[in-house]
mmCIF file of C-alpha atoms in Angstrom:
data_model
loop_
_atom_site.group_PDB
_atom_site.id
_atom_site.type_symbol
_atom_site.label_atom_id
_atom_site.label_comp_id
_atom_site.label_asym_id
_atom_site.label_seq_id
_atom_site.Cartn_x
_atom_site.Cartn_y
_atom_site.Cartn_z
ATOM 1 C CA MET A 20 72.397 51.030 176.441
ATOM 2 C CA ARG A 21 69.274 50.964 174.332
ATOM 3 C CA LEU A 22 67.559 48.548 172.035
ATOM 4 C CA HIS A 23 65.846 50.320 169.134
ATOM 5 C CA GLY A 24 65.112 53.398 171.244
ATOM 6 C CA HIS A 25 64.210 51.565 174.448
ATOM 7 C CA ALA A 26 65.993 52.678 177.583
ATOM 8 C CA TYR A 27 68.451 50.341 179.320
ATOM 9 C CA PHE A 28 65.976 49.909 182.125
ATOM 10 C CA ASN A 29 63.445 48.313 179.792
ATOM 11 C CA LEU A 30 66.285 46.306 178.297
ATOM 12 C CA LEU A 31 66.832 44.543 181.615
ATOM 13 C CA SER A 32 63.292 43.208 181.634
ATOM 14 C CA PHE A 33 63.507 42.469 177.896
ATOM 15 C CA LEU A 34 66.667 40.385 178.249
ATOM 16 C CA LEU A 35 66.574 38.822 181.662
ATOM 17 C CA SER A 36 64.528 36.007 183.066
ATOM 18 C CA VAL A 37 64.973 36.630 186.774
ATOM 19 C CA PRO A 38 62.339 35.111 189.047
ATOM 20 C CA TYR A 39 64.008 36.862 191.967
ATOM 21 C CA TRP A 40 63.574 40.287 190.423
ATOM 22 C CA SER A 41 60.752 41.765 192.495
ATOM 23 C CA GLU A 42 59.056 44.938 191.319
ATOM 24 C CA ASN A 43 60.471 46.911 194.266
ATOM 25 C CA CYS A 44 64.023 45.645 193.720
ATOM 26 C CA TYR A 45 63.744 46.329 189.991
ATOM 27 C CA LYS A 46 62.582 49.921 190.568
ATOM 28 C CA GLN A 47 65.382 50.573 193.055
ATOM 29 C CA PHE A 48 67.991 49.210 190.669
ATOM 30 C CA LEU A 49 66.678 51.417 187.886
ATOM 31 C CA GLU A 50 67.003 54.506 190.064
ATOM 32 C CA HIS A 51 70.746 53.807 190.257
ATOM 33 C CA PHE A 52 71.421 52.893 186.609
ATOM 34 C CA PRO A 53 73.626 53.361 184.757
ATOM 35 C CA TYR A 54 75.604 51.635 187.497
ATOM 36 C CA PRO A 55 79.012 49.885 187.397
ATOM 37 C CA VAL A 56 77.555 46.502 188.359
ATOM 38 C CA THR A 57 77.431 43.431 186.126
ATOM 39 C CA LEU A 58 74.382 41.199 186.525
ATOM 40 C CA ILE A 59 74.558 37.504 185.626
ATOM 41 C CA ALA A 60 71.125 36.215 184.651
ATOM 42 C CA GLU A 61 69.333 33.710 182.481
ATOM 43 C CA PRO A 62 68.229 35.320 179.237
ATOM 44 C CA ASN A 63 64.554 35.088 178.427
ATOM 45 C CA GLU A 64 63.159 33.692 175.180
ATOM 46 C CA LYS A 65 63.397 37.088 173.418
ATOM 47 C CA VAL A 66 67.205 37.022 173.409
ATOM 48 C CA PRO A 67 68.457 35.791 170.014
ATOM 49 C CA SER A 68 70.593 32.643 169.980
ATOM 50 C CA ALA A 69 73.422 34.652 168.370
ATOM 51 C CA VAL A 70 73.597 36.756 171.542
ATOM 52 C CA ARG A 71 73.491 33.683 173.774
ATOM 53 C CA ASN A 72 76.238 32.055 171.708
ATOM 54 C CA GLY A 73 75.471 28.684 173.280
ATOM 55 C CA PHE A 74 75.760 29.924 176.851
ATOM 56 C CA LYS A 75 73.092 29.376 179.502
ATOM 57 C CA ASN A 76 73.498 32.825 181.093
ATOM 58 C CA ILE A 77 74.234 36.363 179.929
ATOM 59 C CA PHE A 78 75.872 39.340 181.610
ATOM 60 C CA ALA A 79 74.169 42.752 181.615
ATOM 61 C CA VAL A 80 76.186 45.878 182.373
ATOM 62 C CA CYS A 81 76.143 49.603 181.695
ATOM 63 C CA PRO A 82 78.890 51.284 183.738
ATOM 64 C CA ASP A 83 78.092 54.970 183.362
ATOM 65 C CA GLN A 84 75.986 57.637 181.679
ATOM 66 C CA TYR A 85 78.531 58.305 178.932
ATOM 67 C CA ILE A 86 78.511 54.662 177.780
ATOM 68 C CA TYR A 87 74.722 54.567 178.139
ATOM 69 C CA ASP A 88 74.362 57.572 175.832
ATOM 70 C CA LEU A 89 77.068 56.418 173.404
ATOM 71 C CA VAL A 90 75.620 52.925 172.931
ATOM 72 C CA GLY A 91 72.115 54.393 172.828
ATOM 73 C CA GLU A 92 73.044 56.177 169.593
ATOM 74 C CA ALA A 93 73.602 52.886 167.769
ATOM 75 C CA PRO A 94 70.818 52.073 165.285
ATOM 76 C CA PHE A 95 71.040 48.401 166.306
ATOM 77 C CA PRO A 96 71.360 46.407 169.536
ATOM 78 C CA ILE A 97 74.865 45.836 170.856
ATOM 79 C CA ALA A 98 75.987 42.586 172.423
ATOM 80 C CA ALA A 99 79.556 42.579 173.659
ATOM 81 C CA THR A 100 82.016 40.864 175.888
ATOM 82 C CA SER A 101 84.623 42.280 178.215
ATOM 83 C CA ALA A 102 87.921 43.077 176.553
ATOM 84 C CA SER A 103 89.973 40.368 178.216
ATOM 85 C CA TYR A 104 90.531 36.661 178.263
ATOM 86 C CA PHE A 105 89.733 34.642 181.387
ATOM 87 C CA GLY A 106 92.546 35.137 183.872
ATOM 88 C CA ALA A 107 94.278 37.799 181.776
ATOM 89 C CA SER A 108 94.690 41.436 182.705
ATOM 90 C CA LYS A 109 91.734 43.651 181.836
ATOM 91 C CA ALA A 110 91.806 46.125 178.992
ATOM 92 C CA THR A 111 91.255 49.642 180.309
ATOM 93 C CA THR A 112 91.315 51.371 176.905
ATOM 94 C CA VAL A 113 89.867 50.464 173.505
ATOM 95 C CA GLU A 114 93.386 50.351 172.044
ATOM 96 C CA LEU A 115 94.506 47.756 174.582
ATOM 97 C CA GLY A 116 91.345 45.718 174.017
ATOM 98 C CA LEU A 117 91.899 45.681 170.254
ATOM 99 C CA ARG A 118 95.511 44.628 170.797
ATOM 100 C CA PHE A 119 94.384 41.757 173.070
ATOM 101 C CA PHE A 120 92.126 40.387 170.338
ATOM 102 C CA ASP A 121 94.515 41.081 167.419
ATOM 103 C CA GLY A 122 92.138 41.608 164.495
ATOM 104 C CA GLN A 123 89.303 39.422 165.820
ATOM 105 C CA VAL A 124 87.061 42.393 166.698
ATOM 106 C CA SER A 125 84.794 43.910 164.044
ATOM 107 C CA TYR A 126 83.604 46.896 166.096
ATOM 108 C CA ALA A 127 84.590 48.509 169.383
ATOM 109 C CA VAL A 128 82.807 51.140 171.470
ATOM 110 C CA ASP A 129 85.390 53.646 172.677
ATOM 111 C CA GLY A 130 84.180 55.040 175.964
ATOM 112 C CA GLY A 131 87.594 56.389 176.888
ATOM 113 C CA LYS A 132 89.867 55.049 179.611
ATOM 114 C CA SER A 133 88.044 52.896 182.149
ATOM 115 C CA LYS A 134 87.081 54.871 185.245
ATOM 116 C CA TYR A 135 87.069 51.749 187.378
ATOM 117 C CA GLY A 136 90.231 49.914 186.356
ATOM 118 C CA GLY A 137 90.028 46.130 186.280
ATOM 119 C CA SER A 138 87.233 44.048 187.690
ATOM 120 C CA GLY A 139 83.765 45.326 188.375
ATOM 121 C CA THR A 140 81.133 44.399 190.912
ATOM 122 C CA LEU A 141 79.575 41.111 189.807
ATOM 123 C CA ILE A 142 76.165 39.894 191.041
ATOM 124 C CA ASP A 143 74.773 36.459 190.232
ATOM 125 C CA LEU A 144 70.987 36.435 189.852
ATOM 126 C CA THR A 145 70.871 32.826 188.607
ATOM 127 C CA VAL A 146 71.025 31.333 192.092
ATOM 128 C CA GLU A 147 68.250 31.024 194.675
ATOM 129 C CA GLN A 148 69.698 33.867 196.756
ATOM 130 C CA PRO A 149 71.463 36.594 194.720
ATOM 131 C CA ALA A 150 75.198 36.592 195.426
ATOM 132 C CA MET A 151 77.996 39.107 194.995
ATOM 133 C CA LEU A 152 80.859 37.242 193.311
ATOM 134 C CA THR A 153 83.482 39.972 192.998
ATOM 135 C CA TYR A 154 84.136 43.328 194.539
ATOM 136 C CA GLY A 155 84.315 46.346 192.304
ATOM 137 C CA PRO A 156 83.525 50.050 192.377
ATOM 138 C CA VAL A 157 80.149 49.414 194.051
ATOM 139 C CA SER A 158 80.411 47.939 197.535
ATOM 140 C CA TYR A 159 78.402 45.157 199.121
ATOM 141 C CA HIS A 160 76.943 47.743 201.518
ATOM 142 C CA ASP A 161 75.682 49.831 198.593
ATOM 143 C CA VAL A 162 74.167 46.890 196.706
ATOM 144 C CA ILE A 163 72.453 45.376 199.763
ATOM 145 C CA LYS A 164 70.323 48.530 199.982
ATOM 146 C CA ILE A 165 68.924 47.597 196.565
ATOM 147 C CA VAL A 166 69.048 43.790 196.838
ATOM 148 C CA PRO A 167 68.273 43.227 200.550
ATOM 149 C CA ASP A 168 68.910 39.471 200.598
ATOM 150 C CA LEU A 169 72.204 39.691 198.703
ATOM 151 C CA LYS A 170 74.576 36.957 199.822
ATOM 152 C CA LEU A 171 78.260 37.568 200.334
ATOM 153 C CA PRO A 172 80.038 34.209 199.907
ATOM 154 C CA SER A 173 82.360 33.183 202.732
ATOM 155 C CA HIS A 174 85.499 33.593 200.607
ATOM 156 C CA MET A 175 84.656 37.304 200.236
ATOM 157 C CA ARG A 176 83.968 38.086 203.880
ATOM 158 C CA LYS A 177 86.643 39.990 205.758
#
């Protein structure tokens, strides 16, 4: 994912206002990106209101190198949502996503069938201590190496 030729890694600092985001943590995260983890964060003042769409927080994700390269070819920034409605099954192909939204989508990035199936790993950086909210293809044990004080809420502990 790129913004006018800037790498995704720079995009994180361009978009996100994360007081937690220490230089060391940031560098470690960048070594792993693209990475199938979604970050919830407050957008900084550079994020246009059209991207915020009235919401307080934004999600940042780039699941793999293919999507990174594909979106990086766009001559404009891309802001997108997941291809599902809250509580509904997740779209794992572009065709299914377009069917879900029945003509409401102007453009779709076809990255092929999802490698990871439904939900992804979701990390909330808007709270005092970063928290993993959902399990996905990247485990808590993998993420804690990058975000050492990552919290695993009690409902997710086994």
